[in-house]
Short mmCIF file of N, CA and C in Angstrom, two decimals:
data_model
loop_
_atom_site.label_atom_id
_atom_site.label_comp_id
_atom_site.label_asym_id
_atom_site.label_seq_id
_atom_site.Cartn_x
_atom_site.Cartn_y
_atom_site.Cartn_z
N MET B 234 0.82 -1.20 0.00
CA MET B 234 0.00 0.00 0.00
C MET B 234 0.86 1.25 0.00
N ALA B 235 1.92 1.28 0.81
CA ALA B 235 2.77 2.46 0.88
C ALA B 235 3.47 2.73 -0.45
N ILE B 236 3.90 1.65 -1.12
CA ILE B 236 4.57 1.84 -2.41
C ILE B 236 3.59 2.37 -3.45
N SER B 237 2.40 1.81 -3.52
CA SER B 237 1.45 2.26 -4.54
C SER B 237 1.01 3.69 -4.28
N LEU B 238 0.85 4.08 -3.00
CA LEU B 238 0.48 5.45 -2.70
C LEU B 238 1.60 6.40 -3.08
N SER B 239 2.84 6.00 -2.83
CA SER B 239 3.98 6.83 -3.20
C SER B 239 4.08 6.97 -4.71
N VAL B 240 3.83 5.90 -5.44
CA VAL B 240 3.89 5.96 -6.90
C VAL B 240 2.79 6.87 -7.44
N VAL B 241 1.60 6.76 -6.88
CA VAL B 241 0.49 7.61 -7.32
C VAL B 241 0.82 9.07 -7.05
N LEU B 242 1.36 9.36 -5.89
CA LEU B 242 1.72 10.74 -5.55
C LEU B 242 2.82 11.25 -6.49
N LEU B 243 3.84 10.43 -6.72
CA LEU B 243 4.93 10.82 -7.60
C LEU B 243 4.43 11.08 -9.02
N LEU B 244 3.62 10.17 -9.54
CA LEU B 244 3.10 10.35 -10.90
C LEU B 244 2.18 11.56 -10.98
N GLY B 245 1.42 11.82 -9.93
CA GLY B 245 0.56 13.01 -9.90
C GLY B 245 1.38 14.29 -9.95
N VAL B 246 2.46 14.32 -9.18
CA VAL B 246 3.33 15.51 -9.18
C VAL B 246 3.97 15.69 -10.55
N ILE B 247 4.45 14.60 -11.13
CA ILE B 247 5.06 14.68 -12.47
C ILE B 247 4.05 15.19 -13.48
N LEU B 248 2.82 14.71 -13.40
CA LEU B 248 1.77 15.13 -14.32
C LEU B 248 1.49 16.63 -14.18
N VAL B 249 1.40 17.11 -12.96
CA VAL B 249 1.15 18.54 -12.73
C VAL B 249 2.30 19.37 -13.27
N VAL B 250 3.54 18.93 -13.02
CA VAL B 250 4.70 19.67 -13.52
C VAL B 250 4.70 19.70 -15.04
N MET B 251 4.36 18.57 -15.67
CA MET B 251 4.34 18.53 -17.14
C MET B 251 3.24 19.42 -17.71
N ILE B 252 2.09 19.48 -17.04
CA ILE B 252 1.01 20.35 -17.51
C ILE B 252 1.41 21.82 -17.34
N ARG B 253 1.98 22.16 -16.19
CA ARG B 253 2.39 23.56 -15.95
C ARG B 253 3.55 23.97 -16.85
N GLY B 254 4.43 23.05 -17.17
CA GLY B 254 5.56 23.35 -18.04
C GLY B 254 5.20 23.27 -19.51
N LYS B 255 3.94 22.99 -19.78
CA LYS B 255 3.41 22.90 -21.15
C LYS B 255 4.10 21.81 -21.97
N SER B 256 4.62 20.79 -21.28
CA SER B 256 5.18 19.63 -21.97
C SER B 256 4.06 18.72 -22.46
N ILE B 257 2.95 18.76 -21.74
CA ILE B 257 1.78 17.97 -22.10
C ILE B 257 0.55 18.83 -21.87
N LYS B 258 -0.40 18.72 -22.75
CA LYS B 258 -1.63 19.50 -22.60
C LYS B 258 -2.60 18.76 -21.70
N VAL B 259 -3.61 19.46 -21.24
CA VAL B 259 -4.57 18.89 -20.30
C VAL B 259 -5.33 17.72 -20.91
N GLY B 260 -5.71 17.81 -22.17
CA GLY B 260 -6.46 16.73 -22.82
C GLY B 260 -5.74 15.39 -22.81
N PRO B 261 -4.51 15.34 -23.34
CA PRO B 261 -3.77 14.08 -23.28
C PRO B 261 -3.50 13.60 -21.86
N ALA B 262 -3.31 14.51 -20.92
CA ALA B 262 -3.09 14.12 -19.53
C ALA B 262 -4.33 13.43 -18.97
N ILE B 263 -5.50 13.94 -19.29
CA ILE B 263 -6.75 13.33 -18.83
C ILE B 263 -6.91 11.95 -19.46
N VAL B 264 -6.60 11.84 -20.74
CA VAL B 264 -6.69 10.54 -21.42
C VAL B 264 -5.74 9.53 -20.77
N ALA B 265 -4.52 9.96 -20.46
CA ALA B 265 -3.55 9.06 -19.82
C ALA B 265 -4.04 8.63 -18.44
N ALA B 266 -4.60 9.56 -17.67
CA ALA B 266 -5.11 9.23 -16.34
C ALA B 266 -6.29 8.27 -16.44
N LEU B 267 -7.18 8.50 -17.38
CA LEU B 267 -8.31 7.59 -17.56
C LEU B 267 -7.87 6.21 -18.03
N PHE B 268 -6.85 6.18 -18.89
CA PHE B 268 -6.31 4.89 -19.32
C PHE B 268 -5.79 4.10 -18.13
N GLY B 269 -5.05 4.76 -17.25
CA GLY B 269 -4.55 4.10 -16.06
C GLY B 269 -5.68 3.63 -15.15
N PHE B 270 -6.70 4.46 -15.03
CA PHE B 270 -7.84 4.10 -14.20
C PHE B 270 -8.55 2.87 -14.75
N PHE B 271 -8.77 2.82 -16.05
CA PHE B 271 -9.49 1.70 -16.64
C PHE B 271 -8.64 0.44 -16.73
N ILE B 272 -7.33 0.58 -16.92
CA ILE B 272 -6.48 -0.62 -16.97
C ILE B 272 -6.40 -1.27 -15.59
N ALA B 273 -6.61 -0.47 -14.54
CA ALA B 273 -6.59 -1.01 -13.17
C ALA B 273 -7.75 -1.96 -12.92
N SER B 274 -8.81 -1.85 -13.71
CA SER B 274 -9.96 -2.72 -13.50
C SER B 274 -9.96 -3.93 -14.43
N THR B 275 -8.89 -4.14 -15.18
CA THR B 275 -8.81 -5.28 -16.08
C THR B 275 -8.04 -6.42 -15.41
N SER B 276 -7.98 -7.54 -16.10
CA SER B 276 -7.22 -8.68 -15.57
C SER B 276 -5.72 -8.45 -15.68
N MET B 277 -5.31 -7.41 -16.35
CA MET B 277 -3.89 -7.09 -16.52
C MET B 277 -3.32 -6.36 -15.29
N ALA B 278 -4.17 -5.84 -14.42
CA ALA B 278 -3.73 -5.05 -13.28
C ALA B 278 -2.76 -5.80 -12.36
N PRO B 279 -3.02 -7.06 -11.99
CA PRO B 279 -2.06 -7.75 -11.11
C PRO B 279 -0.67 -7.90 -11.74
N SER B 280 -0.61 -8.11 -13.04
CA SER B 280 0.69 -8.23 -13.72
C SER B 280 1.44 -6.91 -13.69
N VAL B 281 0.74 -5.82 -13.94
CA VAL B 281 1.37 -4.50 -13.90
C VAL B 281 1.84 -4.21 -12.48
N ASN B 282 1.02 -4.56 -11.50
CA ASN B 282 1.38 -4.33 -10.10
C ASN B 282 2.62 -5.14 -9.71
N ARG B 283 2.68 -6.40 -10.11
CA ARG B 283 3.85 -7.24 -9.82
C ARG B 283 5.11 -6.66 -10.47
N PHE B 284 4.99 -6.21 -11.72
CA PHE B 284 6.13 -5.63 -12.43
C PHE B 284 6.64 -4.38 -11.71
N LEU B 285 5.72 -3.49 -11.33
CA LEU B 285 6.14 -2.27 -10.66
C LEU B 285 6.72 -2.55 -9.28
N THR B 286 6.19 -3.55 -8.59
CA THR B 286 6.73 -3.92 -7.29
C THR B 286 8.14 -4.48 -7.43
N SER B 287 8.35 -5.35 -8.41
CA SER B 287 9.69 -5.90 -8.61
C SER B 287 10.67 -4.83 -9.07
N LEU B 288 10.21 -3.88 -9.86
CA LEU B 288 11.05 -2.77 -10.29
C LEU B 288 11.44 -1.90 -9.09
N ALA B 289 10.48 -1.62 -8.21
CA ALA B 289 10.77 -0.83 -7.00
C ALA B 289 11.74 -1.58 -6.09
N ASP B 290 11.58 -2.89 -5.96
CA ASP B 290 12.51 -3.69 -5.14
C ASP B 290 13.91 -3.67 -5.72
N THR B 291 14.02 -3.77 -7.04
CA THR B 291 15.32 -3.75 -7.70
C THR B 291 16.00 -2.41 -7.49
N ILE B 292 15.27 -1.33 -7.65
CA ILE B 292 15.83 0.02 -7.44
C ILE B 292 16.25 0.19 -5.98
N ASN B 293 15.45 -0.36 -5.08
CA ASN B 293 15.74 -0.25 -3.65
C ASN B 293 17.03 -0.99 -3.28
N GLN B 294 17.39 -2.03 -4.01
CA GLN B 294 18.59 -2.82 -3.70
C GLN B 294 19.87 -2.21 -4.25
N ILE B 295 19.75 -1.19 -5.09
CA ILE B 295 20.93 -0.54 -5.66
C ILE B 295 21.62 0.27 -4.56
N LYS B 296 22.89 0.01 -4.36
CA LYS B 296 23.67 0.74 -3.35
C LYS B 296 24.56 1.74 -4.08
N LEU B 297 24.47 2.97 -3.66
CA LEU B 297 25.28 4.02 -4.28
C LEU B 297 26.51 4.32 -3.47
#
């Protein structure tokens, strides 16, 4: 839960920065957000969640 909340917050901040910096317009941003919302209700959601969790674990294991 903590990882998914952090990812949602991070992606939300990135989206706001991109909209304010005019890198992306509001229309495509809404479409991307809706795509994410609808893909979460498909059978593909657990696979995406597992991939992102393993990616976060891999990044967490990197020692600088």
